[in-house]
Coordinates of C-alpha atoms and ligand atoms in Angstrom, one line a residue:
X1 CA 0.0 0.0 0.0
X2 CA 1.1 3.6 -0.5
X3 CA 1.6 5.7 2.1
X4 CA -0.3 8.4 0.2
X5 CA -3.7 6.0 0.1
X6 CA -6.5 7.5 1.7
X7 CA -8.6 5.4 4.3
X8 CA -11.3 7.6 4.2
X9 CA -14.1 7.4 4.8
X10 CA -13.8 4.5 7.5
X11 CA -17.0 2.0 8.0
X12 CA -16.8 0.5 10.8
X13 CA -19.0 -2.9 11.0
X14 CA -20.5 -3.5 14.2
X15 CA -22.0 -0.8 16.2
X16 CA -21.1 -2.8 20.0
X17 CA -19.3 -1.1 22.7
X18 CA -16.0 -1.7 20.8
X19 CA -16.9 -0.6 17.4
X20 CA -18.7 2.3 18.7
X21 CA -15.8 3.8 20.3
X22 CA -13.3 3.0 17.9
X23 CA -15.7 5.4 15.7
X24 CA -16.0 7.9 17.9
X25 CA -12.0 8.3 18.7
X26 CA -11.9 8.5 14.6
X27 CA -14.0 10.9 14.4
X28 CA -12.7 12.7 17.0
X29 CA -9.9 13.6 15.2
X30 CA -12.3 14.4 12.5
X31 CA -11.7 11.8 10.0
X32 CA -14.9 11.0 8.4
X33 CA -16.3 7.6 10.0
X34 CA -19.2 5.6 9.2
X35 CA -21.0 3.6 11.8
X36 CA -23.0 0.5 10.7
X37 CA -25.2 -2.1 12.9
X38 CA -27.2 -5.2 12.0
X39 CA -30.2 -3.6 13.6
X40 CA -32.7 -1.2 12.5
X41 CA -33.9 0.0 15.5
X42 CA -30.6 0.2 17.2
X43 CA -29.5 2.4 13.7
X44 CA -33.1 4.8 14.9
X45 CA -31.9 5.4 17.9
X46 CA -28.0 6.0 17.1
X47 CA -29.3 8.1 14.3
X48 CA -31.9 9.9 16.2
X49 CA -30.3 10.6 19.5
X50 CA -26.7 10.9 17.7
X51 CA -25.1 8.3 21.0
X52 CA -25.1 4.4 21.5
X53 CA -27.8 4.3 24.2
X54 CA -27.7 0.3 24.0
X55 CA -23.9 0.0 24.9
X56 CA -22.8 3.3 25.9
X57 CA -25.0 5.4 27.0
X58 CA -24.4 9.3 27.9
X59 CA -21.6 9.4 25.4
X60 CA -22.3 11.9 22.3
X61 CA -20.8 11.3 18.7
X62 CA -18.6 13.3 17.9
X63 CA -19.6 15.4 14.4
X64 CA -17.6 13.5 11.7
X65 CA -19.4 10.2 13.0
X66 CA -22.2 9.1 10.7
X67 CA -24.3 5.9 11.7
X68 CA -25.1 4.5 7.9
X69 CA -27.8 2.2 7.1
X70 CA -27.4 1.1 3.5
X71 CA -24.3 -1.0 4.6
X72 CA -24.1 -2.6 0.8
X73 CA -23.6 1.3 -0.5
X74 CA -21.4 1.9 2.3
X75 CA -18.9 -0.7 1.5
X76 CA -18.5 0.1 -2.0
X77 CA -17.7 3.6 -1.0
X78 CA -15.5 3.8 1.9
X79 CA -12.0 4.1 1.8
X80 CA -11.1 1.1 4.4
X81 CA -13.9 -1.0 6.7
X82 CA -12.8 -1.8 10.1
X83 CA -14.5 -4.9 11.3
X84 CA -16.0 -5.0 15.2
X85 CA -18.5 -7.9 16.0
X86 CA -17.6 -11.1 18.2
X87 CA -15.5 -13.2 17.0
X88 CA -18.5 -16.0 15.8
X89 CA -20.1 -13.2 13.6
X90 CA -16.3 -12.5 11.7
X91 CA -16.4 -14.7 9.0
X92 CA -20.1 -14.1 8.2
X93 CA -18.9 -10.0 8.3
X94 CA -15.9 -10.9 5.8
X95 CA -18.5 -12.7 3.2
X96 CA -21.0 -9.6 3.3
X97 CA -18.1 -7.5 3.0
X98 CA -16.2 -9.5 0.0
X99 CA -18.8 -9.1 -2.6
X100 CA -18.8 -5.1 -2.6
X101 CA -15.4 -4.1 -1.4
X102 CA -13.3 -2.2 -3.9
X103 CA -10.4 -3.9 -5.3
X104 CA -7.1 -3.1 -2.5
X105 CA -9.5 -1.3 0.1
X106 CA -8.0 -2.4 3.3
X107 CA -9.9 -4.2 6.0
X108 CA -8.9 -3.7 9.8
X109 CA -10.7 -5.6 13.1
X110 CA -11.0 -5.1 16.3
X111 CA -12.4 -8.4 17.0
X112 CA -10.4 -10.4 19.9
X113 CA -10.7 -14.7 19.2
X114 CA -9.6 -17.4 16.7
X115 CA -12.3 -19.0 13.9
X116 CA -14.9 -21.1 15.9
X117 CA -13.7 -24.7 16.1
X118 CA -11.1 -25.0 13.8
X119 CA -9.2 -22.1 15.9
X120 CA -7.5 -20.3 13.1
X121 CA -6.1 -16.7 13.9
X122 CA -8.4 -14.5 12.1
X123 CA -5.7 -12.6 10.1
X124 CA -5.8 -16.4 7.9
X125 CA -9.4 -16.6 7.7
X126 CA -9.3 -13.2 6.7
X127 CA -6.7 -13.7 3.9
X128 CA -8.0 -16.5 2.8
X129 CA -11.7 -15.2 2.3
X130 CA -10.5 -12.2 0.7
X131 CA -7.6 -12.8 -1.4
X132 CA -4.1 -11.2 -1.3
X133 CA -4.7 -7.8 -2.5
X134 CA -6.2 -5.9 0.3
X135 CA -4.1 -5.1 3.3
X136 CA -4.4 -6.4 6.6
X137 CA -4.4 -5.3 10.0
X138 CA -5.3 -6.1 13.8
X139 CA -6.0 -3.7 16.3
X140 CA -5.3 -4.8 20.3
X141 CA -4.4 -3.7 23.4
X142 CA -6.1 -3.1 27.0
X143 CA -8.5 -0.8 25.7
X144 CA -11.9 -0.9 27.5
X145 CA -14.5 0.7 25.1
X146 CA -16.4 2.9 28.1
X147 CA -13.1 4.8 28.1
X148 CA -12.0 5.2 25.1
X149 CA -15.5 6.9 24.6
X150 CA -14.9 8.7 27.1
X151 CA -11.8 10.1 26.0
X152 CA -9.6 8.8 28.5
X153 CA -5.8 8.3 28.6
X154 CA -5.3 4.9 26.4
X155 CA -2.4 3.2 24.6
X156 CA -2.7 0.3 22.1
X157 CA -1.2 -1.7 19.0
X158 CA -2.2 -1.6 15.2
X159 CA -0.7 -5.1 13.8
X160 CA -0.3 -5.2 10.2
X161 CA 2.5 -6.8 7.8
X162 CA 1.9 -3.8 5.4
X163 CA 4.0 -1.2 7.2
X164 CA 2.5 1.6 5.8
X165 CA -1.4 0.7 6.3
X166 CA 0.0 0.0 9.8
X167 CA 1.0 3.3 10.0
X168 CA -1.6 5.5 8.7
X169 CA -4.5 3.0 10.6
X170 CA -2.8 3.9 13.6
X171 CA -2.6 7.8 12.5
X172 CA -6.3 7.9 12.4
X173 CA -7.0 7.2 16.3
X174 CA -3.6 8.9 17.3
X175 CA -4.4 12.0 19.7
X176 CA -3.0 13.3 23.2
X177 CA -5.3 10.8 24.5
X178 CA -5.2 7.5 22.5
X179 CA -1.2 6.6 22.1
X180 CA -1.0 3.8 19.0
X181 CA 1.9 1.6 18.1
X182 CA 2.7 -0.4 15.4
X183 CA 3.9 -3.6 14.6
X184 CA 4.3 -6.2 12.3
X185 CA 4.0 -9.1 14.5
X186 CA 0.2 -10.0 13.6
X187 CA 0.5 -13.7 15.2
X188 CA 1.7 -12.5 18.5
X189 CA -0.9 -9.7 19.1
X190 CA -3.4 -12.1 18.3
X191 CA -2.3 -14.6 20.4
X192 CA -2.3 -12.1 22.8
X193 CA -5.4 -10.8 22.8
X194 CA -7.1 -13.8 22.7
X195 CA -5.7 -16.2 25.2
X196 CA -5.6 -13.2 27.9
X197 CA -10.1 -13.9 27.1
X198 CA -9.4 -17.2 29.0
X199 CA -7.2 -16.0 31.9
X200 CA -9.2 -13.3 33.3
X201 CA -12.2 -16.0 33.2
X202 CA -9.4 -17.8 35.6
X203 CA -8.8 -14.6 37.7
X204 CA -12.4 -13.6 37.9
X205 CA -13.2 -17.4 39.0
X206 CA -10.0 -17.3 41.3
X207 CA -11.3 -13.9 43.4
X208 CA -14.9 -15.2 43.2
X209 CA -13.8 -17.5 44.9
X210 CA -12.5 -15.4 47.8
X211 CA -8.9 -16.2 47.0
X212 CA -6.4 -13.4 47.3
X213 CA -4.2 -11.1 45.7
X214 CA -1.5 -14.0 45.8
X215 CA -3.5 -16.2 44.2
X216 CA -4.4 -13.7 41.4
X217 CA -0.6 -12.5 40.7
X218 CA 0.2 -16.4 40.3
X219 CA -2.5 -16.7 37.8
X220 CA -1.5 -13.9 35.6
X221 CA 2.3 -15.2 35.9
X222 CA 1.7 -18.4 35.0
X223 CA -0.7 -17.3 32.3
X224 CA 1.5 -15.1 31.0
X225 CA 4.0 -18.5 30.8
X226 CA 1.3 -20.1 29.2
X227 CA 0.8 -17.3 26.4
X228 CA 4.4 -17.4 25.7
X229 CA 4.8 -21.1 25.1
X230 CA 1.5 -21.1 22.5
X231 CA 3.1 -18.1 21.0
X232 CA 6.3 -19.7 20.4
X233 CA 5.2 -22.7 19.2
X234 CA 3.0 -21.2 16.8
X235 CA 6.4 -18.6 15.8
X236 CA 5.7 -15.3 16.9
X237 CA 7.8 -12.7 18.7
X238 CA 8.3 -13.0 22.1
X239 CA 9.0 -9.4 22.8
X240 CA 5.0 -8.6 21.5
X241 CA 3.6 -10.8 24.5
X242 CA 5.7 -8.0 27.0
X243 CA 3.7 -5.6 25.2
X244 CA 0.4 -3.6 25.1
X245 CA -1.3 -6.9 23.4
X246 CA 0.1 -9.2 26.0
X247 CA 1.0 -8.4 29.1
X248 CA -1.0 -5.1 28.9
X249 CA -4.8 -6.6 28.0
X250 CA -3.8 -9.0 30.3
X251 CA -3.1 -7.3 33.5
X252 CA -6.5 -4.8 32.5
X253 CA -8.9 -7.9 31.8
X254 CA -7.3 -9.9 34.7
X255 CA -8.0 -7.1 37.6
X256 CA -10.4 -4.9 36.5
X257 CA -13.9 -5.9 36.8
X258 CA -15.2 -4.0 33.7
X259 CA -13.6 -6.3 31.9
X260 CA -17.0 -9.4 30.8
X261 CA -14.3 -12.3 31.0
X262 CA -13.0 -11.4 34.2
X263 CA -17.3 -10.8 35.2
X264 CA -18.0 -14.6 34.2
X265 CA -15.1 -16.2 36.0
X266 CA -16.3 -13.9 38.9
X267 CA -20.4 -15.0 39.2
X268 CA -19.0 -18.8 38.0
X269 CA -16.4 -18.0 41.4
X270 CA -19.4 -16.8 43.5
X271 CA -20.9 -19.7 43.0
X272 CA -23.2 -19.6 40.1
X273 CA -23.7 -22.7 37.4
X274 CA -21.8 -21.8 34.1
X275 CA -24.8 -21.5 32.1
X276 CA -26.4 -19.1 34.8
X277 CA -22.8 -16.7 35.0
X278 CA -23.2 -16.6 31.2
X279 CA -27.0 -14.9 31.7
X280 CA -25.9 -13.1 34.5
X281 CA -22.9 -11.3 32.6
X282 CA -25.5 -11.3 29.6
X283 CA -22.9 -9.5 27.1
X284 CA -20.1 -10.6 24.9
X285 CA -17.4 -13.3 26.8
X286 CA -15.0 -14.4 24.3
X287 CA -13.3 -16.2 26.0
X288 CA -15.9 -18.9 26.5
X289 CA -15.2 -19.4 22.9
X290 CA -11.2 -18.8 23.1
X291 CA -11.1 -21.6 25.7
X292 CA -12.4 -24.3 23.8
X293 CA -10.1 -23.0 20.2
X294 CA -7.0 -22.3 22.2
X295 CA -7.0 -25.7 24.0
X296 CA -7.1 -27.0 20.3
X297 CA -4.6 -24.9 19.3
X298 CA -2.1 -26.1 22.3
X299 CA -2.8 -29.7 21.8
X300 CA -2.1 -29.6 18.0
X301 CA 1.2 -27.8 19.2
X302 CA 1.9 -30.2 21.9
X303 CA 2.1 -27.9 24.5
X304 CA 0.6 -27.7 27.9
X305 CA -1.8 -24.8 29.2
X306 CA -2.8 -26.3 32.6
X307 CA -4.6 -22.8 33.8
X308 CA -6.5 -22.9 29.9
X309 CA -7.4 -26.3 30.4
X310 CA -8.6 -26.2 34.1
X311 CA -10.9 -23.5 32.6
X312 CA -11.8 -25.4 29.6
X313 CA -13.1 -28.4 32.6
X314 CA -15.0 -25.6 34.6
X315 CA -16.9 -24.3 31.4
X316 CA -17.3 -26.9 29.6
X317 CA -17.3 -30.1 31.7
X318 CA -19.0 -29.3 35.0
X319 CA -15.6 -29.3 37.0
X320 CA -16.0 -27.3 40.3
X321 CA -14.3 -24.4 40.2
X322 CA -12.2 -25.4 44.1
X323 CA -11.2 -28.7 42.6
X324 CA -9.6 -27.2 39.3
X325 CA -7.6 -24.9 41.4
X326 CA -6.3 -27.7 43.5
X327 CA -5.4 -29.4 40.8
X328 CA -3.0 -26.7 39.5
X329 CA -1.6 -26.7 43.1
X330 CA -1.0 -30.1 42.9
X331 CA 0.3 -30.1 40.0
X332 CA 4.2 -31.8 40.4
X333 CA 7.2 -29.4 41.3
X334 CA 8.8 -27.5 38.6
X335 CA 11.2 -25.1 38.1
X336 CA 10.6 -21.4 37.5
X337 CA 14.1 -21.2 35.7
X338 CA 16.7 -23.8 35.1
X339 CA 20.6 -22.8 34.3
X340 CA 21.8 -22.6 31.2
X341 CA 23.9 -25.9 30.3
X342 CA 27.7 -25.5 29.0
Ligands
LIG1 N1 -15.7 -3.8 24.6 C1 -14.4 -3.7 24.7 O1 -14.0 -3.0 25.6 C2 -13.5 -4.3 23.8 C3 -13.9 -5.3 22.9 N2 -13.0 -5.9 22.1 C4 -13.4 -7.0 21.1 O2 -14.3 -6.4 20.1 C5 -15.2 -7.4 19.7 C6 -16.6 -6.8 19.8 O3 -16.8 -6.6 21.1 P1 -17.8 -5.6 21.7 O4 -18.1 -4.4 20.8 O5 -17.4 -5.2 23.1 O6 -19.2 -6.5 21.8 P2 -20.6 -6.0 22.0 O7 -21.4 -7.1 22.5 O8 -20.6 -4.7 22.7 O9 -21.1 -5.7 20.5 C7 -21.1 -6.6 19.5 C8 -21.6 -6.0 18.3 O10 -21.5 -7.0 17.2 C9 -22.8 -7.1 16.6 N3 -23.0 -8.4 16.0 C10 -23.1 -9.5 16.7 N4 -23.2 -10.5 15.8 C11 -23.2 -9.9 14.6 C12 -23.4 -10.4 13.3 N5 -23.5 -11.7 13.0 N6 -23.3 -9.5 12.2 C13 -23.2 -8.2 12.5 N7 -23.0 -7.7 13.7 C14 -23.1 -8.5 14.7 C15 -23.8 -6.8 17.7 O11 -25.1 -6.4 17.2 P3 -26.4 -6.4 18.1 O12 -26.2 -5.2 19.0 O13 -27.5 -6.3 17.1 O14 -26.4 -7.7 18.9 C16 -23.1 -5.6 18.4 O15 -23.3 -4.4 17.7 C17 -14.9 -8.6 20.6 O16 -14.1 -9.5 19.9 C18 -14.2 -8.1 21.8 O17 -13.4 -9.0 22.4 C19 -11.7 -5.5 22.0 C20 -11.2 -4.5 22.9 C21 -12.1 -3.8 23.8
LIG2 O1 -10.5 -6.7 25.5 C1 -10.9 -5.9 26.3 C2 -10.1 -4.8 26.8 O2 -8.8 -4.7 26.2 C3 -12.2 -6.1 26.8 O3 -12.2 -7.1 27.7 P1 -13.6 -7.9 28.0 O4 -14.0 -8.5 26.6 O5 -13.2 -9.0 29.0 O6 -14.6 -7.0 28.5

């Protein structure tokens, strides 16, 4: 891509909490952004009270932000689409998408998750659905949406292995309030940001359980180990997992109970029955999803993930919660670091 290629107008898909915001800090800096949801009478409201009253109230749009309806007409026009909808609604977003979009307009998401069941990274499904010619890129980074509407102090990372699309995608949220990096390692911010999903389901579980602080600093540790050895194994950079994508999201999403994983594991903690925690928390958890697709993902690399796994048993198998954490304390002795052999 050209560094003179213009992105704009941006459509964003996906008029969430996530998408929403995104949008707004666009237009914030007054690029031109178009805001698009599945539902009509969501796109009323938007339209007529110009803020997200269904996931974030109170906030206004900014002037440059338009909520669009005619999605088709909006595709074939914009400059670059930016994709925010759960990850089990990505694929369906990239085949409405594909038939309209310009030849080379680049695509962007926000989503955080791997393909349902076959647990591919999402930049694959997304090359592979729409060829090679449009450029890529992820955005990530502990970046709840109810402050990035709000306008409050943020950092995160635009992924993309076109340099310059990383670049100016990161230009357009770039302000005194919203820092952006860039990279080109697209595996490991993905990795990232979607195993961190499953870990704060572990912290919330931990502290719903009444456990303490110790218990929730050896959880992100030993998540964090667990992150590195999928990323590894599956060849990305180790230096991104110390970053905003890694270590970042997962310190926010592990201790800070806006975060919806962190909710679930907290209500399953408290002692509610999976399928009640998941009505309770009533929003988007993707790490319900992750679980299950990163398990697959470590067993395929022959790796272990004993905290992903114990949460794969509470989720999924009716494992109570006390006996999965004594089974990671029981688990045999090991060493933190061994010495380097001569
Ligand atoms: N919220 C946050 O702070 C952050 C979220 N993310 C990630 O962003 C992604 C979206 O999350 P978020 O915005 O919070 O989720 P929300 O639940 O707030 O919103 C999801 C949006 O996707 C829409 N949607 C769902 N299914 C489809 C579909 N099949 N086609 C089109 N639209 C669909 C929903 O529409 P409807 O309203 O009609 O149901 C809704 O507008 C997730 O992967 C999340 O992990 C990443 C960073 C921060
Ligand atoms: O990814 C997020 C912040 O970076 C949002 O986390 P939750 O999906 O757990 O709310």
């Amino acid at each position: 891509m050209s560094e003179q290629a213009n992105l704009s107008p941006t459509l964003v898909l996906g008029a969430g909490a996530w998408g929403t915001a995104l949008a707004m800090a666009m237009a914030r800096n007054g690029h031109e952004t178009w805001l698009w949801g599945r539902d009509k009478q969501h796109y009323l409201q938007m339209q007529t009270s110009r803020e997200n009253a269904k996931y974030l109230p109170g906030i206004a749009f900014p002037d440059a932000l338009s909520v669009v309806d005619d999605v088709h007409k909006a595709i074939q026009s914009c400059g670059h689409v930016l994709i925010s909808v759960p990850s089990k609604a990505f694929v369906e977003s990239l085949q409405m998408i594909k038939p309209m979009l310009a030849a080379k307009t680049p695509v962007s998401w926000a989503t955080k998750g791997l393909a349902p069941d076959t647990g591919e990274l999402l930049y694959d499904v997304a090359r592979s659905a729409l060829g090679e010619s449009h450029p890529l890129a992820v955005i990530s980074g502990p970046s709840f949406a109810a402050e990035v509407a709000a306008n409050l102090p943020t950092a995160f990372t635009v992924a993309s292995e076109d340099g310059d699309f990383a670049k100016q995608l990161a230009g357009l949220f770039h302000s005194p309030t919203l820092r952006v990096y860039t990279t080109y390692d697209v595996l490991g911010v993905q990795i990232g940001g979607t195993v961190k999903n499953v870990l704060a389901i572990s912290a919330g579980i931990s502290d719903g359980l009444g456990y303490g602080a110790n218990a929730r600093a050896a959880l992100i540790t030993r998540g964090m180990a667990e992150i590195r050895r999928l990323a590894a194994a599956l060849g990305a950079e180790t230096e991104t997992l110390f970053g905003l994508s890694g270590i970042g999201d997962l310190i926010l999403t592990c201790t800070d109970d806006q975060s919806r994983n962190r909710q679930l594991g907290l209500a399953i903690g408290r002692g509610l029955s999976v399928d009640d925690a998941v009505k309770f928390v009533g929003k988007t958890v993707e790490g319900m999803d992750a679980a299950r697709e990163v398990m697959l993902r470590a067993r395929q690399a022959d790796i272990e993930m004993p905290i992903v796994e114990q949460v794969c048993k509470i989720l999924f198998e009716g494992y109570d919660p006390r006996e999965s954490v004594q089974a990671l304390l029981c688990r045999e002795q090991k060493a933190e670091l061994t010495p380097p052999v001569n």
